[in-house]
Every structure is written in structure tokens, then in C-alpha cells.
Coordinates of C-alpha atoms and ligand atoms in Angstrom, one line a residue:
M1 CA -30.8 1.2 -13.5
Q2 CA -27.2 -0.1 -13.8
I3 CA -25.6 -0.7 -10.3
P4 CA -21.9 0.3 -10.5
I5 CA -19.2 -2.3 -10.0
S6 CA -17.3 -0.9 -6.6
I7 CA -13.7 -1.2 -6.6
V8 CA -12.4 -1.8 -3.3
G9 CA -9.4 -1.4 -1.0
A10 CA -9.2 -4.0 1.3
G11 CA -6.4 -2.3 3.7
P12 CA -3.5 -4.1 4.0
G13 CA -4.5 -7.2 6.6
A14 CA -6.5 -6.1 9.6
L15 CA -9.7 -6.3 9.3
D16 CA -10.7 -2.8 11.3
L17 CA -8.1 -1.4 8.9
L18 CA -11.1 -1.5 6.3
T19 CA -12.5 2.2 5.5
R20 CA -17.0 1.9 6.6
R21 CA -17.5 2.9 3.1
A22 CA -15.8 -0.7 2.4
E23 CA -17.5 -2.4 5.2
D24 CA -20.9 -1.4 4.0
L25 CA -20.2 -2.3 0.5
L26 CA -18.4 -6.1 1.2
R27 CA -21.7 -6.4 4.1
R28 CA -24.0 -6.1 0.6
A29 CA -22.6 -7.6 -2.2
D30 CA -23.6 -10.6 -4.2
V31 CA -20.2 -11.4 -6.2
L32 CA -17.3 -10.7 -4.7
I33 CA -14.2 -10.9 -7.1
W34 CA -10.9 -10.5 -5.0
T35 CA -7.4 -10.9 -5.2
D36 CA -6.7 -13.8 -3.1
S37 CA -3.1 -14.2 -3.0
L38 CA -2.8 -11.1 -1.1
I39 CA -6.7 -10.2 1.0
N40 CA -6.8 -11.9 4.3
P41 CA -9.3 -14.1 3.9
E42 CA -11.1 -12.8 7.0
I43 CA -12.5 -9.7 5.5
T44 CA -13.9 -12.3 2.9
E45 CA -16.2 -13.8 5.9
I46 CA -17.9 -10.8 6.3
V47 CA -20.1 -10.6 3.2
P48 CA -23.2 -11.8 3.1
A49 CA -23.7 -15.7 3.1
Y50 CA -25.7 -16.0 -0.3
C51 CA -23.0 -13.8 -1.8
E52 CA -20.7 -15.4 -4.5
K53 CA -17.3 -15.3 -3.7
I54 CA -14.6 -15.6 -7.0
P55 CA -10.9 -15.7 -6.0
T56 CA -8.4 -14.6 -8.8
S57 CA -5.1 -15.1 -8.4
S58 CA -5.2 -18.2 -11.2
L59 CA -6.7 -15.8 -14.0
T60 CA -6.1 -13.6 -17.0
L61 CA -7.3 -10.4 -17.4
E62 CA -9.7 -11.2 -19.7
E63 CA -11.6 -13.9 -17.1
I64 CA -11.8 -11.3 -14.6
L65 CA -13.7 -8.7 -17.0
A66 CA -15.9 -11.2 -18.7
L67 CA -16.9 -11.5 -14.9
L68 CA -16.9 -7.9 -13.5
I69 CA -19.5 -7.4 -17.1
E70 CA -21.5 -10.6 -16.7
K71 CA -22.2 -10.5 -12.9
N72 CA -23.0 -6.4 -13.6
Q73 CA -25.7 -7.5 -16.5
E74 CA -27.0 -9.8 -14.3
G75 CA -27.9 -7.1 -12.3
K76 CA -25.5 -7.7 -9.4
K77 CA -24.1 -6.0 -6.8
V78 CA -20.3 -7.1 -8.0
I79 CA -17.0 -5.6 -5.2
R80 CA -13.7 -6.1 -7.0
L81 CA -11.7 -6.2 -4.2
H82 CA -8.0 -4.8 -3.9
D83 CA -5.2 -5.6 -1.4
G84 CA -4.2 -1.9 0.2
D85 CA -5.1 1.3 -2.1
P86 CA -6.7 -0.2 -5.0
C87 CA -4.9 2.9 -7.2
L88 CA -1.2 2.2 -5.8
Y89 CA 0.0 -1.5 -7.8
G90 CA -3.1 -2.8 -8.3
A91 CA -3.2 -3.7 -12.1
I92 CA -6.8 -2.0 -11.4
S93 CA -6.1 0.8 -14.7
E94 CA -6.0 -2.3 -17.2
Q95 CA -9.8 -3.3 -15.6
I96 CA -10.6 0.8 -16.0
C97 CA -10.2 0.4 -19.8
G98 CA -12.2 -2.7 -20.0
L99 CA -14.9 -1.3 -18.0
L100 CA -15.1 1.8 -20.0
E101 CA -15.3 0.2 -23.4
A102 CA -17.8 -1.8 -22.2
G103 CA -20.0 1.2 -20.6
I104 CA -19.8 -0.5 -17.3
D105 CA -20.2 2.8 -14.5
F106 CA -17.8 1.8 -11.4
E107 CA -16.4 3.8 -8.5
I108 CA -12.9 3.5 -6.7
I109 CA -13.2 3.1 -3.0
P110 CA -9.2 3.9 -1.7
G111 CA -8.0 2.1 1.0
V112 CA -5.3 1.8 3.3
S113 CA -1.7 1.2 1.8
A114 CA 1.2 -0.8 3.3
Y115 CA 3.2 2.2 3.9
Q116 CA 0.5 4.0 6.2
A117 CA 0.0 0.8 8.1
T118 CA 4.2 0.4 8.9
A119 CA 4.3 4.2 9.5
A120 CA 1.1 4.2 12.1
T121 CA 2.5 0.9 13.8
L122 CA 6.1 2.6 13.9
K123 CA 3.8 5.5 15.6
R124 CA 6.3 7.4 13.3
E125 CA 5.4 10.7 11.2
L126 CA 7.6 10.6 7.6
T127 CA 7.1 13.9 6.6
I128 CA 9.3 15.7 9.9
P129 CA 9.9 19.4 9.3
G130 CA 14.0 20.1 9.0
V131 CA 14.4 16.6 8.5
V132 CA 12.6 15.5 5.4
Q133 CA 9.3 17.1 3.6
T134 CA 8.7 14.3 1.0
I135 CA 7.3 10.8 0.2
I136 CA 8.1 8.6 -2.6
L137 CA 6.3 5.6 -3.4
T138 CA 7.8 3.0 -5.4
R139 CA 9.2 0.0 -6.5
A140 CA 12.9 -2.2 -7.2
S141 CA 12.3 -2.8 -11.2
G142 CA 11.7 -6.3 -11.5
R143 CA 9.8 -8.4 -14.5
T144 CA 7.5 -5.2 -14.9
G145 CA 10.5 -2.8 -15.2
I146 CA 10.4 1.2 -14.6
P147 CA 10.5 4.1 -16.9
K148 CA 14.5 5.1 -17.0
K149 CA 13.5 8.2 -15.3
E150 CA 11.9 7.1 -12.3
C151 CA 15.2 4.8 -11.3
L152 CA 15.7 4.1 -8.2
Q153 CA 19.5 5.9 -8.2
S154 CA 17.5 9.2 -9.2
L155 CA 14.8 8.9 -6.8
A156 CA 17.7 7.9 -4.0
A157 CA 19.2 10.9 -4.6
H158 CA 16.4 12.9 -3.0
Q159 CA 17.2 11.2 0.3
A160 CA 13.7 11.6 1.1
S161 CA 11.3 8.8 3.4
L162 CA 11.3 6.4 0.7
C163 CA 9.0 3.2 0.3
L164 CA 9.6 0.3 -1.6
Y165 CA 6.7 -1.8 -3.1
L166 CA 7.1 -5.6 -4.2
S167 CA 10.7 -5.3 -3.6
A168 CA 12.4 -8.0 -1.8
R169 CA 13.2 -9.9 -4.6
H170 CA 15.5 -7.5 -5.5
V171 CA 16.6 -6.4 -1.9
E172 CA 20.4 -6.9 -2.5
E173 CA 20.5 -4.8 -5.2
S174 CA 18.2 -2.1 -4.1
Q175 CA 20.0 -2.0 -0.5
K176 CA 23.5 -1.1 -3.0
I177 CA 21.9 1.7 -5.1
L178 CA 19.9 3.2 -2.2
L179 CA 23.8 3.0 -0.6
E180 CA 24.9 5.4 -3.4
H181 CA 22.7 8.2 -1.5
Y182 CA 21.6 7.3 2.1
P183 CA 24.0 7.2 4.2
E184 CA 24.6 3.4 6.0
E185 CA 23.3 3.9 9.7
T186 CA 19.5 5.2 7.5
P187 CA 17.2 3.8 9.5
V188 CA 15.3 1.1 7.4
A189 CA 11.6 -0.6 8.2
I190 CA 11.3 -3.8 7.2
S191 CA 7.2 -4.5 7.3
Y192 CA 5.4 -8.2 6.5
R193 CA 1.9 -8.5 6.5
I194 CA 1.5 -5.6 8.6
S195 CA -1.7 -6.0 10.4
W196 CA -2.3 -9.6 9.8
P197 CA -1.7 -11.5 12.8
D198 CA 2.1 -12.9 11.6
E199 CA 2.7 -9.6 10.9
W200 CA 7.1 -8.8 11.6
L201 CA 8.2 -5.4 11.9
T202 CA 12.0 -4.4 12.3
I203 CA 14.2 -1.4 11.6
V204 CA 17.8 -2.0 10.5
P205 CA 20.6 0.4 9.2
L206 CA 20.2 0.1 5.1
K207 CA 23.3 -1.8 5.1
E208 CA 21.7 -4.7 6.8
M209 CA 18.4 -4.1 4.7
A210 CA 19.7 -7.1 2.7
S211 CA 21.0 -9.2 5.0
T212 CA 17.9 -8.9 7.5
S213 CA 15.9 -9.9 4.8
R214 CA 17.7 -12.7 4.0
E215 CA 17.8 -13.9 7.0
K216 CA 14.3 -13.7 7.2
K217 CA 13.7 -15.6 4.2
L218 CA 11.6 -12.1 3.1
I219 CA 10.1 -13.2 -0.6
R220 CA 6.4 -10.9 -0.5
T221 CA 4.4 -9.0 1.0
T222 CA 7.2 -6.8 2.6
L223 CA 7.2 -3.1 2.4
Y224 CA 10.7 -1.5 2.7
L225 CA 10.6 1.9 4.3
I226 CA 14.0 4.0 4.1
S227 CA 13.8 7.4 6.3
P228 CA 15.9 10.1 8.0
A229 CA 12.4 10.6 9.8
L230 CA 13.0 7.2 11.4
R231 CA 16.0 8.3 13.6
E232 CA 15.0 8.6 17.6
T233 CA 15.9 11.9 17.9
Q234 CA 14.3 14.7 16.0
K235 CA 13.9 18.2 16.3
R236 CA 10.5 20.1 16.6
S237 CA 7.7 21.9 14.3
K238 CA 7.3 25.4 13.5
L239 CA 3.6 24.5 13.8
Y240 CA 2.8 24.2 17.5
S241 CA 5.8 26.7 18.8
P242 CA 4.8 29.1 21.0
E243 CA 6.7 31.7 18.7
H244 CA 5.0 31.0 15.8
H245 CA 1.9 32.5 14.9
H246 CA -0.8 32.0 12.6
L247 CA -4.5 32.6 11.6
F248 CA -6.1 30.3 14.5
R249 CA -3.3 31.2 16.8
P250 CA -2.5 34.8 16.1
N251 CA 0.1 37.0 17.7
E252 CA -2.2 39.3 20.1
Ligands
SAM301 C1 0.6 -6.0 -5.6 S1 0.9 -4.6 -4.6 C2 -0.3 -4.3 -4.0 C3 -0.1 -2.7 -3.3 C4 -1.5 -2.4 -2.1 N1 -1.7 -1.8 -3.1 C5 -1.0 -1.0 -1.4 O1 -1.8 -0.1 -1.6 O2 -0.2 -1.3 -0.2 C6 2.0 -5.6 -3.0 C7 3.0 -4.9 -2.2 O3 2.5 -3.6 -1.0 C8 3.1 -4.3 -0.2 N2 2.1 -4.8 0.5 C9 0.8 -4.9 1.0 N3 0.5 -5.3 1.4 C10 1.5 -4.9 2.7 C11 1.4 -5.9 4.0 N4 0.0 -6.1 4.8 N5 2.9 -5.2 4.7 C12 4.1 -5.3 4.2 N6 3.7 -5.0 2.6 C13 2.5 -4.9 2.3 C14 4.4 -5.2 -0.5 O4 5.4 -4.7 -0.7 C15 3.5 -5.9 -1.1 O5 4.9 -6.9 -2.8

């Protein structure tokens, strides 16, 4: 019987932010094919000593697919390890297509994404009743481009909690667009290598998002979280209000 390839989310960096399922799989891996440019090497240390470790930062899709297929066909347990959650900016879709074409079974194990680790480290909720109820995960239009109907102008118009991935190189342009819709004092969390030993995290007003990034020379592994939910004082929710009754706290 063919063993499925596991496409596994490594989380944002810290070893103890791996899921139990991810850790169990890594501890049984015969072959680890991992995005070395984005994953904390400490995570790759938990595989067995016999496990073959193959970094992918210098490989093409064709080379990665050939390796996945070859090692799987040798009957080995293959782990394809991606940072954060693999379904977000992981370029796994093209790998999935290749595996489907080759008739190779696979599974996907979710991981903690950078925006979740950032909100948790800040000790903040991103969906506060009466303030903001929507989270947008997006990126600046770099070399990859963005479909026109998803341009930052239109997303910013919602003034939702907006998470900008892969955008440090485009921060000036992003700030300019965001300021067309969000007040200039809107809090922005700038999160660099969150959960890594050298993590750096700060909250600045939107008008200082670009200058702070420049001062800190941020280019990679940076997430921007723009949100009215990051303001210091917030209203309380109905959920735990004594006046609010529901199935589990009926008005008796
Ligand atoms: C290729 S994308 C992958 C995103 C990943 N799949 C996730 O769910 O977090 C890489 C981008 O994710 C963000 N990122 C990933 N890990 C991060 C971390 N530890 N701290 C801050 N941002 C991070 C940055 O915006 C970075 O440019």
C-alpha cells in the first residue's frame, strides 16, 4: 500500500508551536523535504537520525516534485515541510497538481500561521464586536501580482483587521494606499520572525509603518497587522454580558 506524502505546516518558527500531529509525523519521517529559507532549523532536528533532509530553497518545482515522487515510490515516509500554515502563500497548489497527476496520495497538516502567532504574542483579539468582525489575509502586489478585484485599495476600504504578508519590500506603497482608508493613527503591529529567538514586535500608528520598517531594515519574514482592534480600550461583547441570554445561559 502506498504511504501518503504529508504536506505539513511547521508554524511560525518556535518548536513548541508545532501541532501534535506535525510533531508525530516528523518523528517518523524517512525523508524531510523542507523550505529551509523560512523554517527554524531547530524543527528539523526532531526527525530520526536516519532521516534524509533535503532543503528546497535552491530547487525548482520540477526538482521538488521529482524528489517527492521518487522517495514516495521507494516506500519511504516523506514529509514536505512548509512554514506557517501550508495553505497560505505556500505554493503548495502546484505541488498538489503534480502529485495528483502522478497518482500519489497525500495529506495536509495545518500549522499556526504568522498572523495567529502575532495576535497571540500581542495578547489581542482581532475580531471585537462593535469594532471589527472581519480579518483579511493578503499581500502587497509584488512580482507575483494580485488579481485586480483584490487590490489593496478595495480591501482597505473595509477597515477590517488586515494582515499583510510578503510585503516588507513594498511597505511605502502599501502605507500610502492604506492611509486613503484607515485613519493615520490606526495601530499597526509590525511582526518580524515572530516566535523565533530573535523575534521583534512593535505597534506603531499607520503613518509610521514604513519609516519604522526602514529604520529596522525589514525586508523578509515580516507581517503587518493593521487593525482597529489593536487600540488599547475596547467595548465589551454581548456574549458574556449578564443581560444577554442564549442556549447555555437562558433567561430563567
Ligand atoms: C511565503 S509566506 C508563508 C506564510 C506562511 N505559510 C504562514 O501561514 O505564516 C512568508 C511570509 O509569511 C510571513 N511570516 C512567516 N513567518 C513569519 C514569522 N515568524 N514572523 C513574521 N512573519 C512571518 C511573512 O510575511 C513572510 O514574508
